[in-house]
Amino acid sequence: MVGSPFEAGTTMGPVHTRGVADAMARHVADALARGGRTAFGGAPLPDRPTYLFWRPTVVVGLDADAAALGEETFGPLAPVLRVAGDTEAILAAANRGRHGLSSAVFGRDLDRTLAVAGRLRAGQVTVNDTSDYWELHLPFGGAPGTDSGHGRLGGRYIAEAVTEIQSISVDLTPPWR
């Protein structure tokens, strides 16, 4: 249920900002204009206090140029693109955009799923779970050569971000001895 995170039964709260809500609206409108359709969701919930409460949305029947496939929405939007096989999925959809922060791959055949995961241009790839999975001890950041490929969080990168490195050299045999 979409609602206040302070209410019992809520499984998803509002999207983060008005910009995310606007991206949701723009990406859904673009998909529909290109012949896609919403399989679930598709609009903010009218009975909620603001435009930020979006039902999780699945958009199907997209073409490869859909905005939702090439731009980061940062909202509960799952664009679905029909592809002929793994290579087309990787090249025509997943690796086509400018972003490479995180991806998720789902599949029953683990060897095939891991082969696809290894070819994705993303700093983090999650298999059979959502792409919001993160553990603090794991580095998190985008893939090199993408708009998301600058810097890392997590793991040793946290220590580096909050540490000032200083080198001190000591000669134990000074010339005045």
PDB file of C-alpha atoms in Angstrom:
ATOM      1  CA  MET A   1       0.000   0.000   0.000  1.00  0.00           C
ATOM      2  CA  VAL A   2       1.253   3.471  -0.888  1.00  0.00           C
ATOM      3  CA  GLY A   3       0.897   5.897   1.994  1.00  0.00           C
ATOM      4  CA  SER A   4       2.548   7.646   4.889  1.00  0.00           C
ATOM      5  CA  PRO A   5       5.582   5.747   6.128  1.00  0.00           C
ATOM      6  CA  PHE A   6       4.254   6.389   9.651  1.00  0.00           C
ATOM      7  CA  GLU A   7       1.029   4.443   9.050  1.00  0.00           C
ATOM      8  CA  ALA A   8       0.714   0.702   9.621  1.00  0.00           C
ATOM      9  CA  GLY A   9       0.351  -1.268   6.403  1.00  0.00           C
ATOM     10  CA  THR A  10       2.320   1.156   4.247  1.00  0.00           C
ATOM     11  CA  THR A  11       4.784  -0.667   2.004  1.00  0.00           C
ATOM     12  CA  MET A  12       5.880   2.359  -0.034  1.00  0.00           C
ATOM     13  CA  GLY A  13       5.941   6.040   0.837  1.00  0.00           C
ATOM     14  CA  PRO A  14       6.013   9.059  -1.469  1.00  0.00           C
ATOM     15  CA  VAL A  15       8.720   9.599  -4.067  1.00  0.00           C
ATOM     16  CA  HIS A  16      11.632  11.700  -2.874  1.00  0.00           C
ATOM     17  CA  THR A  17      11.023  15.055  -4.578  1.00  0.00           C
ATOM     18  CA  ARG A  18       8.787  16.941  -6.997  1.00  0.00           C
ATOM     19  CA  GLY A  19      11.516  16.375  -9.620  1.00  0.00           C
ATOM     20  CA  VAL A  20      11.118  12.601  -9.268  1.00  0.00           C
ATOM     21  CA  ALA A  21       7.326  12.892  -9.540  1.00  0.00           C
ATOM     22  CA  ASP A  22       7.756  15.046 -12.660  1.00  0.00           C
ATOM     23  CA  ALA A  23      10.161  12.455 -14.150  1.00  0.00           C
ATOM     24  CA  MET A  24       7.611   9.719 -13.461  1.00  0.00           C
ATOM     25  CA  ALA A  25       4.906  11.712 -15.267  1.00  0.00           C
ATOM     26  CA  ARG A  26       7.194  12.560 -18.180  1.00  0.00           C
ATOM     27  CA  HIS A  27       8.452   8.995 -18.628  1.00  0.00           C
ATOM     28  CA  VAL A  28       4.957   7.495 -18.486  1.00  0.00           C
ATOM     29  CA  ALA A  29       3.615  10.113 -20.952  1.00  0.00           C
ATOM     30  CA  ASP A  30       6.542   9.477 -23.306  1.00  0.00           C
ATOM     31  CA  ALA A  31       5.948   5.708 -23.182  1.00  0.00           C
ATOM     32  CA  LEU A  32       2.250   6.117 -23.939  1.00  0.00           C
ATOM     33  CA  ALA A  33       2.990   8.518 -26.805  1.00  0.00           C
ATOM     34  CA  ARG A  34       5.293   5.857 -28.307  1.00  0.00           C
ATOM     35  CA  GLY A  35       2.597   3.182 -28.243  1.00  0.00           C
ATOM     36  CA  GLY A  36       3.403   1.689 -24.840  1.00  0.00           C
ATOM     37  CA  ARG A  37       0.795   0.998 -22.208  1.00  0.00           C
ATOM     38  CA  THR A  38       0.685   0.856 -18.461  1.00  0.00           C
ATOM     39  CA  ALA A  39       0.284  -2.657 -17.114  1.00  0.00           C
ATOM     40  CA  PHE A  40       0.060  -1.330 -13.563  1.00  0.00           C
ATOM     41  CA  GLY A  41      -0.018   2.121 -11.983  1.00  0.00           C
ATOM     42  CA  GLY A  42       0.777   5.032 -14.249  1.00  0.00           C
ATOM     43  CA  ALA A  43      -0.332   8.068 -12.259  1.00  0.00           C
ATOM     44  CA  PRO A  44      -0.093   9.640  -8.828  1.00  0.00           C
ATOM     45  CA  LEU A  45      -2.753   8.478  -6.405  1.00  0.00           C
ATOM     46  CA  PRO A  46      -5.560  11.061  -6.300  1.00  0.00           C
ATOM     47  CA  ASP A  47      -6.574  10.357  -2.706  1.00  0.00           C
ATOM     48  CA  ARG A  48      -3.140  11.174  -1.254  1.00  0.00           C
ATOM     49  CA  PRO A  49      -2.100  14.602   0.058  1.00  0.00           C
ATOM     50  CA  THR A  50       0.438  15.401  -2.695  1.00  0.00           C
ATOM     51  CA  TYR A  51       1.527  14.566  -6.232  1.00  0.00           C
ATOM     52  CA  LEU A  52       4.480  12.647  -4.688  1.00  0.00           C
ATOM     53  CA  PHE A  53       2.451   9.503  -3.934  1.00  0.00           C
ATOM     54  CA  TRP A  54       2.870   7.318  -7.036  1.00  0.00           C
ATOM     55  CA  ARG A  55       1.664   3.751  -7.280  1.00  0.00           C
ATOM     56  CA  PRO A  56       4.466   1.445  -8.493  1.00  0.00           C
ATOM     57  CA  THR A  57       4.218   1.571 -12.282  1.00  0.00           C
ATOM     58  CA  VAL A  58       4.970  -1.008 -14.978  1.00  0.00           C
ATOM     59  CA  VAL A  59       5.047   0.257 -18.569  1.00  0.00           C
ATOM     60  CA  VAL A  60       5.120  -2.335 -21.372  1.00  0.00           C
ATOM     61  CA  GLY A  61       5.380  -2.254 -25.160  1.00  0.00           C
ATOM     62  CA  LEU A  62       8.165   0.320 -25.222  1.00  0.00           C
ATOM     63  CA  ASP A  63      10.452   1.034 -28.123  1.00  0.00           C
ATOM     64  CA  ALA A  64      14.208   1.321 -27.576  1.00  0.00           C
ATOM     65  CA  ASP A  65      14.097   5.143 -27.678  1.00  0.00           C
ATOM     66  CA  ALA A  66      11.699   5.526 -24.738  1.00  0.00           C
ATOM     67  CA  ALA A  67      12.843   8.133 -22.208  1.00  0.00           C
ATOM     68  CA  ALA A  68      12.369   5.673 -19.328  1.00  0.00           C
ATOM     69  CA  LEU A  69      15.026   3.439 -20.875  1.00  0.00           C
ATOM     70  CA  GLY A  70      17.618   6.171 -21.353  1.00  0.00           C
ATOM     71  CA  GLU A  71      17.110   8.436 -18.343  1.00  0.00           C
ATOM     72  CA  GLU A  72      17.148   7.766 -14.621  1.00  0.00           C
ATOM     73  CA  THR A  73      13.659   8.084 -13.140  1.00  0.00           C
ATOM     74  CA  PHE A  74      14.547   7.437  -9.472  1.00  0.00           C
ATOM     75  CA  GLY A  75      10.917   6.492  -8.914  1.00  0.00           C
ATOM     76  CA  PRO A  76       8.875   3.288  -8.823  1.00  0.00           C
ATOM     77  CA  LEU A  77       8.827   2.771 -12.581  1.00  0.00           C
ATOM     78  CA  ALA A  78       9.669  -0.503 -14.329  1.00  0.00           C
ATOM     79  CA  PRO A  79       9.917  -0.052 -18.096  1.00  0.00           C
ATOM     80  CA  VAL A  80       9.593  -3.334 -20.006  1.00  0.00           C
ATOM     81  CA  LEU A  81      11.113  -3.743 -23.448  1.00  0.00           C
ATOM     82  CA  ARG A  82      10.670  -6.893 -25.546  1.00  0.00           C
ATOM     83  CA  VAL A  83      14.004  -8.110 -26.925  1.00  0.00           C
ATOM     84  CA  ALA A  84      15.054 -11.057 -29.073  1.00  0.00           C
ATOM     85  CA  GLY A  85      17.781 -12.332 -26.755  1.00  0.00           C
ATOM     86  CA  ASP A  86      20.480 -11.586 -24.204  1.00  0.00           C
ATOM     87  CA  THR A  87      22.746  -9.618 -26.555  1.00  0.00           C
ATOM     88  CA  GLU A  88      19.907  -7.365 -27.686  1.00  0.00           C
ATOM     89  CA  ALA A  89      18.843  -6.847 -24.069  1.00  0.00           C
ATOM     90  CA  ILE A  90      22.360  -5.785 -23.136  1.00  0.00           C
ATOM     91  CA  LEU A  91      23.242  -3.684 -26.177  1.00  0.00           C
ATOM     92  CA  ALA A  92      19.855  -2.271 -27.220  1.00  0.00           C
ATOM     93  CA  ALA A  93      18.591  -1.494 -23.758  1.00  0.00           C
ATOM     94  CA  ALA A  94      20.770  -1.828 -20.673  1.00  0.00           C
ATOM     95  CA  ASN A  95      24.106  -0.491 -21.968  1.00  0.00           C
ATOM     96  CA  ARG A  96      22.619   2.009 -24.419  1.00  0.00           C
ATOM     97  CA  GLY A  97      22.072   4.899 -22.004  1.00  0.00           C
ATOM     98  CA  ARG A  98      24.494   7.358 -20.410  1.00  0.00           C
ATOM     99  CA  HIS A  99      23.990   5.998 -16.901  1.00  0.00           C
ATOM    100  CA  GLY A 100      25.662   3.040 -15.269  1.00  0.00           C
ATOM    101  CA  LEU A 101      24.942   3.185 -11.557  1.00  0.00           C
ATOM    102  CA  SER A 102      23.108  -0.055 -10.868  1.00  0.00           C
ATOM    103  CA  SER A 103      21.208  -2.804 -12.657  1.00  0.00           C
ATOM    104  CA  ALA A 104      19.224  -5.874 -11.741  1.00  0.00           C
ATOM    105  CA  VAL A 105      19.002  -9.153 -13.659  1.00  0.00           C
ATOM    106  CA  PHE A 106      16.401 -11.814 -12.993  1.00  0.00           C
ATOM    107  CA  GLY A 107      16.567 -15.377 -14.289  1.00  0.00           C
ATOM    108  CA  ARG A 108      16.187 -19.058 -13.506  1.00  0.00           C
ATOM    109  CA  ASP A 109      19.383 -20.153 -15.275  1.00  0.00           C
ATOM    110  CA  LEU A 110      22.133 -18.847 -12.989  1.00  0.00           C
ATOM    111  CA  ASP A 111      24.956 -19.364 -15.515  1.00  0.00           C
ATOM    112  CA  ARG A 112      23.072 -17.376 -18.159  1.00  0.00           C
ATOM    113  CA  THR A 113      22.011 -14.714 -15.656  1.00  0.00           C
ATOM    114  CA  LEU A 114      25.583 -14.236 -14.408  1.00  0.00           C
ATOM    115  CA  ALA A 115      26.851 -14.063 -18.009  1.00  0.00           C
ATOM    116  CA  VAL A 116      24.388 -11.229 -18.693  1.00  0.00           C
ATOM    117  CA  ALA A 117      25.291  -9.521 -15.405  1.00  0.00           C
ATOM    118  CA  GLY A 118      28.988  -9.587 -16.306  1.00  0.00           C
ATOM    119  CA  ARG A 119      28.324  -7.778 -19.600  1.00  0.00           C
ATOM    120  CA  LEU A 120      26.291  -4.945 -18.073  1.00  0.00           C
ATOM    121  CA  ARG A 121      27.917  -1.533 -17.850  1.00  0.00           C
ATOM    122  CA  ALA A 122      26.944  -0.790 -14.266  1.00  0.00           C
ATOM    123  CA  GLY A 123      28.905  -0.222 -11.090  1.00  0.00           C
ATOM    124  CA  GLN A 124      26.636  -2.650  -9.258  1.00  0.00           C
ATOM    125  CA  VAL A 125      24.604  -5.534 -10.646  1.00  0.00           C
ATOM    126  CA  THR A 126      22.183  -7.429  -8.441  1.00  0.00           C
ATOM    127  CA  VAL A 127      20.964 -10.873  -9.496  1.00  0.00           C
ATOM    128  CA  ASN A 128      17.415 -11.948  -8.621  1.00  0.00           C
ATOM    129  CA  ASP A 129      16.808  -8.992  -6.299  1.00  0.00           C
ATOM    130  CA  THR A 130      16.021  -5.310  -6.743  1.00  0.00           C
ATOM    131  CA  SER A 131      18.724  -2.845  -7.730  1.00  0.00           C
ATOM    132  CA  ASP A 132      18.313  -0.923  -4.474  1.00  0.00           C
ATOM    133  CA  TYR A 133      20.212  -3.649  -2.603  1.00  0.00           C
ATOM    134  CA  TRP A 134      23.368  -2.282  -0.964  1.00  0.00           C
ATOM    135  CA  GLU A 135      25.614  -3.241   1.903  1.00  0.00           C
ATOM    136  CA  LEU A 136      27.921  -0.659   3.474  1.00  0.00           C
ATOM    137  CA  HIS A 137      31.019  -2.824   3.129  1.00  0.00           C
ATOM    138  CA  LEU A 138      30.524  -3.073  -0.658  1.00  0.00           C
ATOM    139  CA  PRO A 139      31.700  -0.258  -2.949  1.00  0.00           C
ATOM    140  CA  PHE A 140      28.827   1.542  -4.684  1.00  0.00           C
ATOM    141  CA  GLY A 141      29.153   3.819  -7.691  1.00  0.00           C
ATOM    142  CA  GLY A 142      28.733   3.972 -11.428  1.00  0.00           C
ATOM    143  CA  ALA A 143      30.604   2.217 -14.187  1.00  0.00           C
ATOM    144  CA  PRO A 144      33.586   3.980 -15.795  1.00  0.00           C
ATOM    145  CA  GLY A 145      32.680   5.922 -18.926  1.00  0.00           C
ATOM    146  CA  THR A 146      29.131   6.675 -17.785  1.00  0.00           C
ATOM    147  CA  ASP A 147      27.545   9.792 -16.317  1.00  0.00           C
ATOM    148  CA  SER A 148      27.254   7.832 -13.058  1.00  0.00           C
ATOM    149  CA  GLY A 149      30.891   6.743 -13.048  1.00  0.00           C
ATOM    150  CA  HIS A 150      32.450   9.331 -10.746  1.00  0.00           C
ATOM    151  CA  GLY A 151      33.610   8.206  -7.311  1.00  0.00           C
ATOM    152  CA  ARG A 152      32.475   5.506  -4.940  1.00  0.00           C
ATOM    153  CA  LEU A 153      30.711   5.115  -1.604  1.00  0.00           C
ATOM    154  CA  GLY A 154      31.003   2.228   0.808  1.00  0.00           C
ATOM    155  CA  GLY A 155      33.826  -0.130   1.624  1.00  0.00           C
ATOM    156  CA  ARG A 156      37.263   1.454   1.824  1.00  0.00           C
ATOM    157  CA  TYR A 157      35.954   4.519  -0.004  1.00  0.00           C
ATOM    158  CA  ILE A 158      34.171   5.739   3.144  1.00  0.00           C
ATOM    159  CA  ALA A 159      37.442   5.704   5.102  1.00  0.00           C
ATOM    160  CA  GLU A 160      39.219   7.535   2.282  1.00  0.00           C
ATOM    161  CA  ALA A 161      36.497  10.194   2.111  1.00  0.00           C
ATOM    162  CA  VAL A 162      36.843  11.094   5.794  1.00  0.00           C
ATOM    163  CA  THR A 163      40.618  10.691   6.175  1.00  0.00           C
ATOM    164  CA  GLU A 164      43.382  13.199   5.595  1.00  0.00           C
ATOM    165  CA  ILE A 165      46.515  11.402   4.502  1.00  0.00           C
ATOM    166  CA  GLN A 166      49.817  12.726   5.821  1.00  0.00           C
ATOM    167  CA  SER A 167      53.256  11.226   5.306  1.00  0.00           C
ATOM    168  CA  ILE A 168      55.956  11.749   7.953  1.00  0.00           C
ATOM    169  CA  SER A 169      59.501  10.545   7.299  1.00  0.00           C
ATOM    170  CA  VAL A 170      62.028  10.192  10.125  1.00  0.00           C
ATOM    171  CA  ASP A 171      65.774   9.785   9.711  1.00  0.00           C
ATOM    172  CA  LEU A 172      66.999   8.050  12.854  1.00  0.00           C
ATOM    173  CA  THR A 173      70.596   8.949  12.112  1.00  0.00           C
ATOM    174  CA  PRO A 174      70.540  12.775  11.985  1.00  0.00           C
ATOM    175  CA  PRO A 175      73.736  14.561  10.888  1.00  0.00           C
ATOM    176  CA  TRP A 176      74.337  16.144  14.320  1.00  0.00           C
ATOM    177  CA  ARG A 177      74.996  12.768  15.947  1.00  0.00           C
TER     178      ARG A 177
END
